[in-house]
mmCIF file of C-alpha atoms and ligand atoms in Angstrom:
data_model
loop_
_atom_site.group_PDB
_atom_site.id
_atom_site.type_symbol
_atom_site.label_atom_id
_atom_site.label_comp_id
_atom_site.label_asym_id
_atom_site.label_seq_id
_atom_site.Cartn_x
_atom_site.Cartn_y
_atom_site.Cartn_z
ATOM 1 C CA UNK H 1 -2.521 76.247 7.653
ATOM 2 C CA UNK H 2 -5.503 78.440 8.476
ATOM 3 C CA UNK H 3 -7.822 77.535 11.298
ATOM 4 C CA UNK H 4 -10.617 77.092 8.771
ATOM 5 C CA UNK H 5 -8.589 74.605 6.701
ATOM 6 C CA UNK H 6 -7.454 72.564 9.686
ATOM 7 C CA UNK H 7 -11.054 72.363 10.997
ATOM 8 C CA UNK H 8 -12.131 71.189 7.567
ATOM 9 C CA UNK H 9 -9.367 68.534 7.522
ATOM 10 C CA UNK H 10 -10.326 67.421 11.033
ATOM 11 C CA UNK H 11 -13.999 67.037 10.196
ATOM 12 C CA UNK H 12 -13.095 65.208 6.974
ATOM 13 C CA UNK H 13 -10.916 62.846 9.019
ATOM 14 C CA UNK H 14 -13.755 62.367 11.503
ATOM 15 C CA UNK H 15 -16.166 61.607 8.656
ATOM 16 C CA UNK H 16 -13.705 59.130 7.131
ATOM 17 C CA UNK H 17 -13.261 57.451 10.488
ATOM 18 C CA UNK H 18 -17.015 57.205 10.971
ATOM 19 C CA UNK H 19 -17.448 55.768 7.490
ATOM 20 C CA UNK H 20 -14.814 53.132 8.049
ATOM 21 C CA UNK H 21 -16.397 52.307 11.428
ATOM 22 C CA UNK H 22 -19.745 51.874 9.671
ATOM 23 C CA UNK H 23 -18.200 49.746 6.959
ATOM 24 C CA UNK H 24 -16.524 47.650 9.615
ATOM 25 C CA UNK H 25 -19.828 47.256 11.477
ATOM 26 C CA UNK H 26 -21.500 46.126 8.268
ATOM 27 C CA UNK H 27 -18.774 43.632 7.516
ATOM 28 C CA UNK H 28 -18.764 42.185 11.039
ATOM 29 C CA UNK H 29 -21.047 39.137 10.768
ATOM 30 C CA UNK H 30 -23.839 39.077 13.329
ATOM 31 C CA UNK H 31 -23.564 36.247 15.775
ATOM 32 C CA UNK H 32 -26.348 34.174 17.263
ATOM 33 C CA UNK H 33 -27.445 34.814 20.831
ATOM 34 C CA UNK H 34 -29.992 34.136 23.535
ATOM 35 C CA UNK H 35 -30.906 36.750 26.117
ATOM 36 C CA UNK H 36 -33.285 36.743 29.056
ATOM 37 C CA UNK H 37 -35.323 39.663 30.399
ATOM 38 C CA UNK H 38 -38.232 40.223 32.760
ATOM 39 C CA UNK H 39 -41.703 40.101 31.169
ATOM 40 C CA UNK H 40 -43.537 41.055 34.379
ATOM 41 C CA UNK H 41 -45.180 39.249 37.267
ATOM 42 C CA UNK H 42 -48.244 37.073 37.765
ATOM 43 C CA UNK H 43 -50.923 38.029 40.322
ATOM 44 C CA UNK H 44 -49.211 35.781 42.915
ATOM 45 C CA UNK H 45 -45.929 37.636 42.415
ATOM 46 C CA UNK H 46 -44.230 34.916 40.338
ATOM 47 C CA UNK H 47 -41.682 36.349 37.908
ATOM 48 C CA UNK H 48 -42.297 35.813 34.194
ATOM 49 C CA UNK H 49 -39.350 35.905 31.792
ATOM 50 C CA UNK H 50 -38.980 36.497 28.092
ATOM 51 C CA UNK H 51 -36.096 34.944 26.152
ATOM 52 C CA UNK H 52 -34.967 36.320 22.814
ATOM 53 C CA UNK H 53 -33.251 33.929 20.425
ATOM 54 C CA UNK H 54 -31.361 35.469 17.489
ATOM 55 C CA UNK H 55 -29.472 33.847 14.658
ATOM 56 C CA UNK H 56 -26.640 35.280 12.567
ATOM 57 C CA UNK H 57 -29.039 36.098 9.730
ATOM 58 C CA UNK H 58 -30.996 38.429 12.034
ATOM 59 C CA UNK H 59 -34.054 36.218 12.538
ATOM 60 C CA UNK H 60 -35.448 36.597 16.028
ATOM 61 C CA UNK H 61 -37.874 34.624 18.217
ATOM 62 C CA UNK H 62 -39.098 35.930 21.583
ATOM 63 C CA UNK H 63 -40.632 33.348 23.915
ATOM 64 C CA UNK H 64 -42.132 33.878 27.356
ATOM 65 C CA UNK H 65 -42.214 31.411 30.226
ATOM 66 C CA UNK H 66 -45.933 32.237 30.650
ATOM 67 C CA UNK H 67 -47.632 29.537 28.590
ATOM 68 C CA UNK H 68 -44.379 28.944 26.688
ATOM 69 C CA UNK H 69 -45.754 31.433 24.184
ATOM 70 C CA UNK H 70 -44.015 32.702 21.083
ATOM 71 C CA UNK H 71 -44.464 36.438 21.614
ATOM 72 C CA UNK H 72 -42.797 37.578 18.409
ATOM 73 C CA UNK H 73 -41.082 36.033 15.425
ATOM 74 C CA UNK H 74 -39.179 38.402 13.165
ATOM 75 C CA UNK H 75 -38.347 37.119 9.704
ATOM 76 C CA UNK H 76 -37.021 38.843 6.605
ATOM 77 C CA UNK H 77 -39.109 39.648 3.528
ATOM 78 C CA UNK H 78 -38.169 40.028 -0.136
ATOM 79 C CA UNK H 79 -37.487 43.738 0.519
ATOM 80 C CA UNK H 80 -34.826 42.814 3.084
ATOM 81 C CA UNK H 81 -36.949 44.173 5.929
ATOM 82 C CA UNK H 82 -37.860 42.165 9.016
ATOM 83 C CA UNK H 83 -41.483 41.846 10.130
ATOM 84 C CA UNK H 84 -43.093 40.140 13.103
ATOM 85 C CA UNK H 85 -45.157 37.325 11.585
ATOM 86 C CA UNK H 86 -47.125 36.127 14.630
ATOM 87 C CA UNK H 87 -50.202 37.573 16.335
ATOM 88 C CA UNK H 88 -49.875 38.416 20.011
ATOM 89 C CA UNK H 89 -49.396 41.210 22.523
ATOM 90 C CA UNK H 90 -46.726 43.725 23.471
ATOM 91 C CA UNK H 91 -46.871 42.829 27.158
ATOM 92 C CA UNK H 92 -47.780 40.140 29.686
ATOM 93 C CA UNK H 93 -51.120 41.823 30.544
ATOM 94 C CA UNK H 94 -52.325 41.056 27.018
ATOM 95 C CA UNK H 95 -51.567 37.357 27.413
ATOM 96 C CA UNK H 96 -53.203 37.259 30.869
ATOM 97 C CA UNK H 97 -56.426 38.633 29.343
ATOM 98 C CA UNK H 98 -58.890 36.697 27.223
ATOM 99 C CA UNK H 99 -57.280 35.508 23.987
ATOM 100 C CA UNK H 100 -57.457 32.427 21.756
ATOM 101 C CA UNK H 101 -54.107 30.790 22.655
ATOM 102 C CA UNK H 102 -51.883 33.297 20.818
ATOM 103 C CA UNK H 103 -48.433 31.708 20.393
ATOM 104 C CA UNK H 104 -49.130 29.237 23.204
ATOM 105 C CA UNK H 105 -48.082 25.727 24.035
ATOM 106 C CA UNK H 106 -51.315 23.774 24.356
ATOM 107 C CA UNK H 107 -51.742 20.644 26.428
ATOM 108 C CA UNK H 108 -51.969 18.203 27.981
ATOM 109 C CA UNK H 109 -54.234 17.538 25.067
ATOM 110 C CA UNK H 110 -54.154 19.985 22.163
ATOM 111 C CA UNK H 111 -57.549 20.097 20.393
ATOM 112 C CA UNK H 112 -60.821 18.550 21.531
ATOM 113 C CA UNK H 113 -61.842 15.569 23.626
ATOM 114 C CA UNK H 114 -65.559 14.834 23.202
ATOM 115 C CA UNK H 115 -67.671 15.634 26.248
ATOM 116 C CA UNK H 116 -64.407 15.910 28.229
ATOM 117 C CA UNK H 117 -64.525 12.190 28.780
ATOM 118 C CA UNK H 118 -62.356 9.183 27.975
ATOM 119 C CA UNK H 119 -61.688 5.705 29.266
ATOM 120 C CA UNK H 120 -58.186 4.431 29.963
ATOM 121 C CA UNK H 121 -57.380 0.968 31.355
ATOM 122 C CA UNK H 122 -61.139 0.544 31.944
ATOM 123 C CA UNK H 123 -61.311 3.662 34.132
ATOM 124 C CA UNK H 124 -63.448 6.732 33.333
ATOM 125 C CA UNK H 125 -61.794 10.144 33.350
ATOM 126 C CA UNK H 126 -63.734 13.409 33.414
ATOM 127 C CA UNK H 127 -61.837 16.446 32.175
ATOM 128 C CA UNK H 128 -62.454 20.149 32.657
ATOM 129 C CA UNK H 129 -64.964 21.156 29.957
ATOM 130 C CA UNK H 130 -64.421 24.570 28.329
ATOM 131 C CA UNK H 131 -65.792 24.392 24.773
ATOM 132 C CA UNK H 132 -69.520 23.724 24.842
ATOM 133 C CA UNK H 133 -69.742 20.180 26.166
ATOM 134 C CA UNK H 134 -66.181 19.373 25.084
ATOM 135 C CA UNK H 135 -62.700 19.835 26.528
ATOM 136 C CA UNK H 136 -60.422 21.976 24.351
ATOM 137 C CA UNK H 137 -56.652 22.514 24.541
ATOM 138 C CA UNK H 138 -56.125 21.016 27.995
ATOM 139 C CA UNK H 139 -59.128 22.480 29.824
ATOM 140 C CA UNK H 140 -59.670 25.593 31.915
ATOM 141 C CA UNK H 141 -56.042 26.096 32.880
ATOM 142 C CA UNK H 142 -54.022 24.307 30.258
ATOM 143 C CA UNK H 143 -50.318 24.554 29.438
ATOM 144 C CA UNK H 144 -51.000 27.946 27.803
ATOM 145 C CA UNK H 145 -51.823 29.508 31.188
ATOM 146 C CA UNK H 146 -49.123 28.025 33.424
ATOM 147 C CA UNK H 147 -45.645 29.252 34.252
ATOM 148 C CA UNK H 148 -42.863 27.169 32.729
ATOM 149 C CA UNK H 149 -39.299 27.001 34.016
ATOM 150 C CA UNK H 150 -36.821 28.271 31.447
ATOM 151 C CA UNK H 151 -33.228 27.133 30.910
ATOM 152 C CA UNK H 152 -30.809 28.192 28.213
ATOM 153 C CA UNK H 153 -29.386 25.101 26.556
ATOM 154 C CA UNK H 154 -25.612 25.684 26.331
ATOM 155 C CA UNK H 155 -23.578 25.157 23.149
ATOM 156 C CA UNK H 156 -24.856 25.080 19.572
ATOM 157 C CA UNK H 157 -27.729 27.166 18.220
ATOM 158 C CA UNK H 158 -29.643 29.465 20.588
ATOM 159 C CA UNK H 159 -31.971 27.133 22.411
ATOM 160 C CA UNK H 160 -34.472 27.472 25.268
ATOM 161 C CA UNK H 161 -35.727 24.504 27.258
ATOM 162 C CA UNK H 162 -39.038 24.913 29.092
ATOM 163 C CA UNK H 163 -40.220 22.478 31.757
ATOM 164 C CA UNK H 164 -43.613 22.103 33.387
ATOM 165 C CA UNK H 165 -44.674 19.405 35.826
ATOM 166 C CA UNK H 166 -48.419 18.801 35.571
ATOM 167 C CA UNK H 167 -49.798 17.233 38.735
ATOM 168 C CA UNK H 168 -51.768 14.002 38.894
ATOM 169 C CA UNK H 169 -55.413 14.943 38.358
ATOM 170 C CA UNK H 170 -54.714 18.396 36.915
ATOM 171 C CA UNK H 171 -57.677 19.386 34.691
ATOM 172 C CA UNK H 172 -58.854 15.786 35.186
ATOM 173 C CA UNK H 173 -55.857 14.026 33.571
ATOM 174 C CA UNK H 174 -54.297 11.048 35.338
ATOM 175 C CA UNK H 175 -50.626 10.846 36.322
ATOM 176 C CA UNK H 176 -47.897 13.346 37.071
ATOM 177 C CA UNK H 177 -46.620 14.448 33.681
ATOM 178 C CA UNK H 178 -43.165 15.998 33.324
ATOM 179 C CA UNK H 179 -43.311 17.963 30.088
ATOM 180 C CA UNK H 180 -40.349 19.534 28.326
ATOM 181 C CA UNK H 181 -40.434 21.747 25.244
ATOM 182 C CA UNK H 182 -37.264 23.034 23.589
ATOM 183 C CA UNK H 183 -37.304 25.930 21.150
ATOM 184 C CA UNK H 184 -34.170 26.184 18.968
ATOM 185 C CA UNK H 185 -33.446 28.820 16.347
ATOM 186 C CA UNK H 186 -31.141 27.382 13.702
ATOM 187 C CA UNK H 187 -28.761 29.169 11.342
ATOM 188 C CA UNK H 188 -31.037 28.013 8.492
ATOM 189 C CA UNK H 189 -33.929 30.215 9.741
ATOM 190 C CA UNK H 190 -35.816 27.334 11.308
ATOM 191 C CA UNK H 191 -37.644 27.513 14.606
ATOM 192 C CA UNK H 192 -37.465 23.934 15.817
ATOM 193 C CA UNK H 193 -39.760 22.731 18.595
ATOM 194 C CA UNK H 194 -38.903 19.475 20.372
ATOM 195 C CA UNK H 195 -41.456 18.092 22.785
ATOM 196 C CA UNK H 196 -40.834 15.306 25.293
ATOM 197 C CA UNK H 197 -42.731 13.983 28.304
ATOM 198 C CA UNK H 198 -42.740 11.218 30.882
ATOM 199 C CA UNK H 199 -45.438 10.096 33.294
ATOM 200 C CA UNK H 200 -45.778 8.079 36.501
ATOM 201 C CA UNK H 201 -49.200 6.627 35.511
ATOM 202 C CA UNK H 202 -50.910 5.767 32.242
ATOM 203 C CA UNK H 203 -52.201 9.004 30.722
ATOM 204 C CA UNK H 204 -52.855 10.739 27.383
ATOM 205 C CA UNK H 205 -50.727 13.509 25.900
ATOM 206 C CA UNK H 206 -50.837 15.610 22.726
ATOM 207 C CA UNK H 207 -48.940 18.887 22.924
ATOM 208 C CA UNK H 208 -48.600 21.506 20.209
ATOM 209 C CA UNK H 209 -47.946 25.181 19.560
ATOM 210 C CA UNK H 210 -50.834 27.486 18.687
ATOM 211 C CA UNK H 211 -49.107 30.362 16.863
ATOM 212 C CA UNK H 212 -51.214 32.428 14.482
ATOM 213 C CA UNK H 213 -49.114 33.406 11.468
ATOM 214 C CA UNK H 214 -49.522 36.263 9.032
ATOM 215 C CA UNK H 215 -46.560 36.257 6.656
ATOM 216 C CA UNK H 216 -47.291 39.817 5.514
ATOM 217 C CA UNK H 217 -46.650 40.804 9.132
ATOM 218 C CA UNK H 218 -49.064 40.632 12.070
ATOM 219 C CA UNK H 219 -51.777 43.277 11.862
ATOM 220 C CA UNK H 220 -51.484 43.484 8.058
ATOM 221 C CA UNK H 221 -55.022 42.386 7.209
ATOM 222 C CA UNK H 222 -56.383 38.929 6.464
ATOM 223 C CA UNK H 223 -54.538 35.833 5.290
ATOM 224 C CA UNK H 224 -56.903 34.943 2.420
ATOM 225 C CA UNK H 225 -54.243 35.748 -0.201
ATOM 226 C CA UNK H 226 -51.671 33.415 1.364
ATOM 227 C CA UNK H 227 -51.061 30.374 -0.827
ATOM 228 C CA UNK H 228 -51.076 27.030 0.979
ATOM 229 C CA UNK H 229 -49.861 23.579 0.021
ATOM 230 C CA UNK H 230 -50.527 20.662 2.361
ATOM 231 C CA UNK H 231 -49.025 17.178 2.165
ATOM 232 C CA UNK H 232 -52.334 15.569 3.024
ATOM 233 C CA UNK H 233 -54.477 13.277 0.907
ATOM 234 C CA UNK H 234 -56.993 12.834 3.739
ATOM 235 C CA UNK H 235 -58.604 14.802 6.524
ATOM 236 C CA UNK H 236 -60.816 13.969 9.495
ATOM 237 C CA UNK H 237 -64.362 15.340 8.940
ATOM 238 C CA UNK H 238 -66.109 16.676 12.043
ATOM 239 C CA UNK H 239 -69.573 16.986 13.578
ATOM 240 C CA UNK H 240 -71.189 20.253 14.718
ATOM 241 C CA UNK H 241 -69.013 20.281 17.864
ATOM 242 C CA UNK H 242 -65.864 19.935 15.689
ATOM 243 C CA UNK H 243 -65.321 16.387 16.960
ATOM 244 C CA UNK H 244 -64.065 13.917 14.309
ATOM 245 C CA UNK H 245 -66.687 11.514 13.044
ATOM 246 C CA UNK H 246 -63.962 8.849 12.847
ATOM 247 C CA UNK H 247 -63.794 8.814 9.050
ATOM 248 C CA UNK H 248 -60.516 9.518 7.222
ATOM 249 C CA UNK H 249 -61.898 11.201 4.113
ATOM 250 C CA UNK H 250 -60.110 11.777 0.826
ATOM 251 C CA UNK H 251 -59.601 15.483 0.031
ATOM 252 C CA UNK H 252 -60.124 14.751 -3.697
ATOM 253 C CA UNK H 253 -62.747 17.043 -5.213
ATOM 254 C CA UNK H 254 -63.283 18.974 -1.935
ATOM 255 C CA UNK H 255 -62.209 22.446 -0.734
ATOM 256 C CA UNK H 256 -59.777 20.519 1.504
ATOM 257 C CA UNK H 257 -57.560 19.506 -1.381
ATOM 258 C CA UNK H 258 -54.420 21.611 -0.878
ATOM 259 C CA UNK H 259 -52.094 19.158 -2.597
ATOM 260 C CA UNK H 260 -51.507 21.865 -5.204
ATOM 261 C CA UNK H 261 -50.709 25.396 -3.963
ATOM 262 C CA UNK H 262 -54.056 27.197 -3.480
ATOM 263 C CA UNK H 263 -55.014 30.547 -1.948
ATOM 264 C CA UNK H 264 -56.632 30.203 1.481
ATOM 265 C CA UNK H 265 -59.499 32.399 0.271
ATOM 266 C CA UNK H 266 -60.181 30.480 -2.949
ATOM 267 C CA UNK H 267 -62.731 28.051 -1.464
ATOM 268 C CA UNK H 268 -63.130 29.206 2.139
ATOM 269 C CA UNK H 269 -66.778 30.175 1.610
ATOM 270 C CA UNK H 270 -67.650 27.143 -0.534
ATOM 271 C CA UNK H 271 -71.069 25.516 -0.200
ATOM 272 C CA UNK H 272 -69.521 22.539 1.543
ATOM 273 C CA UNK H 273 -70.891 20.983 4.721
ATOM 274 C CA UNK H 274 -67.458 20.656 6.378
ATOM 275 C CA UNK H 275 -66.475 24.234 5.511
ATOM 276 C CA UNK H 276 -69.764 25.411 7.033
ATOM 277 C CA UNK H 277 -69.228 23.413 10.233
ATOM 278 C CA UNK H 278 -65.763 24.920 10.675
ATOM 279 C CA UNK H 279 -66.802 28.435 9.634
ATOM 280 C CA UNK H 280 -63.883 28.050 7.206
ATOM 281 C CA UNK H 281 -60.901 25.754 7.756
ATOM 282 C CA UNK H 282 -60.717 24.338 11.277
ATOM 283 C CA UNK H 283 -59.868 20.729 10.509
ATOM 284 C CA UNK H 284 -57.290 18.073 11.174
ATOM 285 C CA UNK H 285 -55.425 16.902 8.065
ATOM 286 C CA UNK H 286 -53.787 13.486 7.948
ATOM 287 C CA UNK H 287 -50.145 14.197 7.102
ATOM 288 C CA UNK H 288 -48.853 11.926 4.297
ATOM 289 C CA UNK H 289 -46.001 9.568 5.122
ATOM 290 C CA UNK H 290 -44.985 7.757 8.266
ATOM 291 C CA UNK H 291 -45.779 9.305 11.670
ATOM 292 C CA UNK H 292 -42.679 9.438 13.839
ATOM 293 C CA UNK H 293 -40.494 10.570 10.942
ATOM 294 C CA UNK H 294 -39.868 14.235 10.236
ATOM 295 C CA UNK H 295 -41.607 14.947 6.921
ATOM 296 C CA UNK H 296 -43.152 17.909 5.078
ATOM 297 C CA UNK H 297 -46.574 19.116 6.204
ATOM 298 C CA UNK H 298 -47.135 22.516 4.671
ATOM 299 C CA UNK H 299 -45.675 25.225 2.498
ATOM 300 C CA UNK H 300 -47.251 28.663 2.762
ATOM 301 C CA UNK H 301 -46.286 31.661 0.649
ATOM 302 C CA UNK H 302 -47.358 35.281 0.897
ATOM 303 C CA UNK H 303 -47.090 36.762 -2.596
ATOM 304 C CA UNK H 304 -46.513 40.433 -1.679
ATOM 305 C CA UNK H 305 -43.775 40.067 0.970
ATOM 306 C CA UNK H 306 -42.365 36.927 -0.654
ATOM 307 C CA UNK H 307 -42.170 35.209 2.743
ATOM 308 C CA UNK H 308 -42.366 31.427 2.718
ATOM 309 C CA UNK H 309 -43.136 29.180 5.698
ATOM 310 C CA UNK H 310 -42.406 25.478 5.446
ATOM 311 C CA UNK H 311 -43.602 23.199 8.220
ATOM 312 C CA UNK H 312 -42.447 19.667 8.874
ATOM 313 C CA UNK H 313 -43.344 17.341 11.729
ATOM 314 C CA UNK H 314 -43.144 13.869 13.210
ATOM 315 C CA UNK H 315 -46.853 14.081 14.145
ATOM 316 C CA UNK H 316 -49.600 12.173 12.307
ATOM 317 C CA UNK H 317 -51.792 15.266 11.828
ATOM 318 C CA UNK H 318 -52.054 19.020 11.565
ATOM 319 C CA UNK H 319 -54.948 21.309 12.478
ATOM 320 C CA UNK H 320 -55.270 23.927 9.763
ATOM 321 C CA UNK H 321 -57.222 26.742 11.403
ATOM 322 C CA UNK H 322 -57.875 30.012 9.579
ATOM 323 C CA UNK H 323 -58.724 32.252 12.548
ATOM 324 C CA UNK H 324 -62.458 32.012 11.849
ATOM 325 C CA UNK H 325 -63.350 32.899 15.441
ATOM 326 C CA UNK H 326 -61.220 36.067 15.536
ATOM 327 C CA UNK H 327 -63.704 38.938 15.439
ATOM 328 C CA UNK H 328 -61.784 42.135 16.125
ATOM 329 C CA UNK H 329 -62.519 42.217 19.859
ATOM 330 C CA UNK H 330 -58.952 41.284 20.819
ATOM 331 C CA UNK H 331 -56.539 44.211 20.398
ATOM 332 C CA UNK H 332 -53.034 42.939 19.872
ATOM 333 C CA UNK H 333 -49.581 44.431 19.318
ATOM 334 C CA UNK H 334 -49.672 48.175 18.757
ATOM 335 C CA UNK H 335 -53.430 48.157 19.547
ATOM 336 C CA UNK H 336 -54.355 46.461 16.252
ATOM 337 C CA UNK H 337 -57.755 44.729 16.324
ATOM 338 C CA UNK H 338 -57.296 41.165 15.105
ATOM 339 C CA UNK H 339 -60.163 40.671 12.672
ATOM 340 C CA UNK H 340 -61.585 37.401 11.321
ATOM 341 C CA UNK H 341 -58.964 35.404 9.433
ATOM 342 C CA UNK H 342 -56.100 37.781 10.216
ATOM 343 C CA UNK H 343 -53.916 34.780 11.066
ATOM 344 C CA UNK H 344 -53.702 31.060 10.359
ATOM 345 C CA UNK H 345 -52.502 28.192 12.552
ATOM 346 C CA UNK H 346 -50.779 24.952 11.631
ATOM 347 C CA UNK H 347 -51.029 22.956 14.853
ATOM 348 C CA UNK H 348 -49.088 19.732 14.396
ATOM 349 C CA UNK H 349 -50.758 17.073 16.496
ATOM 350 C CA UNK H 350 -52.310 13.662 17.011
ATOM 351 C CA UNK H 351 -55.883 13.599 15.753
ATOM 352 C CA UNK H 352 -58.537 15.322 17.873
ATOM 353 C CA UNK H 353 -60.438 13.086 20.316
ATOM 354 C CA UNK H 354 -57.986 10.197 19.809
ATOM 355 C CA UNK H 355 -58.591 8.753 23.311
ATOM 356 C CA UNK H 356 -62.147 7.977 22.117
ATOM 357 C CA UNK H 357 -61.081 6.614 18.701
ATOM 358 C CA UNK H 358 -59.135 3.351 19.070
ATOM 359 C CA UNK H 359 -58.502 3.415 15.287
ATOM 360 C CA UNK H 360 -56.571 6.708 15.461
ATOM 361 C CA UNK H 361 -52.826 6.722 16.290
ATOM 362 C CA UNK H 362 -52.623 6.366 20.059
ATOM 363 C CA UNK H 363 -52.015 9.261 22.457
ATOM 364 C CA UNK H 364 -51.522 6.987 25.475
ATOM 365 C CA UNK H 365 -48.273 7.447 27.393
ATOM 366 C CA UNK H 366 -47.166 4.830 29.923
ATOM 367 C CA UNK H 367 -44.596 5.038 32.717
ATOM 368 C CA UNK H 368 -41.125 4.136 31.448
ATOM 369 C CA UNK H 369 -41.911 5.350 27.921
ATOM 370 C CA UNK H 370 -41.100 8.789 26.530
ATOM 371 C CA UNK H 371 -43.418 10.982 24.489
ATOM 372 C CA UNK H 372 -41.406 12.603 21.690
ATOM 373 C CA UNK H 373 -42.442 14.985 18.957
ATOM 374 C CA UNK H 374 -40.663 17.482 16.703
ATOM 375 C CA UNK H 375 -41.968 20.291 14.518
ATOM 376 C CA UNK H 376 -39.942 22.669 12.346
ATOM 377 C CA UNK H 377 -41.075 26.073 11.105
ATOM 378 C CA UNK H 378 -38.658 27.144 8.376
ATOM 379 C CA UNK H 379 -38.714 30.646 6.900
ATOM 380 C CA UNK H 380 -37.363 31.777 3.552
ATOM 381 C CA UNK H 381 -38.121 34.194 0.737
ATOM 382 C CA UNK H 382 -39.112 33.605 -2.856
HETATM 383 C C1 BGC Z 1 -59.404 25.096 17.234
HETATM 384 C C2 BGC Z 1 -60.450 26.153 16.998
HETATM 385 C C3 BGC Z 1 -60.403 27.118 18.142
HETATM 386 C C4 BGC Z 1 -59.018 27.691 18.210
HETATM 387 C C5 BGC Z 1 -58.833 28.668 19.336
HETATM 388 C C6 BGC Z 1 -58.086 25.764 17.287
HETATM 389 O O1 BGC Z 1 -57.095 24.832 17.526
HETATM 390 O O2 BGC Z 1 -59.455 24.107 16.269
HETATM 391 O O3 BGC Z 1 -61.730 25.591 16.883
HETATM 392 O O4 BGC Z 1 -61.349 28.129 18.007
HETATM 393 O O5 BGC Z 1 -58.081 26.669 18.349
HETATM 394 O O6 BGC Z 1 -59.254 28.142 20.507
#
């Protein structure tokens, strides 16, 4: 055999081997995993971690212990390609800078409490005020800006438990609150968030996640073409400070009727008093069905990528916020300026300002009782 021929046979064999290795790699099913890495340090030297949860289908969720924030969420589109569908930053510095709660856990009280004041057991409580005269999303240093303790939950789907102990009097809230939030990525492409809390004194609690979604992929323009369906026959109209008036209003005949799938942009500039007050959608919807049971809240589709997001919750309400206050000043992942309405939020929650509305489902938590709440974000393609 000539040298030339044997070299040719050798390289053919090498190519065949490589091909079979590739084929083998393709056939090997991916397995689910959870990994932990450093995400940097806070000014006081405290170490911040980032956990990456992956399922066998390739979906991926990265969550940092700073603010319990969802940093990235990679889901597959109709073209088979994965895209990151949440707004945020590439590094910790971004999250430490000014930003509107990207991906964050918000608490103790997600949403607004009028004039940062409420009465509990006949006692007046004055909260940190950070939104005009009102208290928003837990105050000046809410759950979005604190360091949580992470723990991988062994066995089953990749799961991360975060714990934060909020001291008595923190941001004006009574009682020491031990808050736990568990993020689990299921094999069915669901990101499940379980919240639980206990207290040593009567207090109020209402925790949620503030992710901004763009199902075309973060940084891919506005969300006006996304089609939304909400299981909500009523919403809670607001005053100029976005505090509920107390009325539960029917959505019938208003731009708030999303009972049939409707594009976000279809009525967002309607000549409607509530739309004007919110600068678009920034309202709490009353989720149909029985609070405390996991039931459908929303189905959102993005026609071009084919991505579908279905949300279900045990909470009585959901804040549908269309990123009206984003104005391009915040530069996110890859330096992209997040313009107005480049993301939408579905913050499952108790109604805003509940401590001042005895008619609303209660947000009071007493010692010996456990606060429990579950929300599921399920991704698919159509
Ligand atoms: C509120 C908006 C607010 C946004 C960011 C939403 O939950 O409803 O009014 O601008 O959070 O802070």
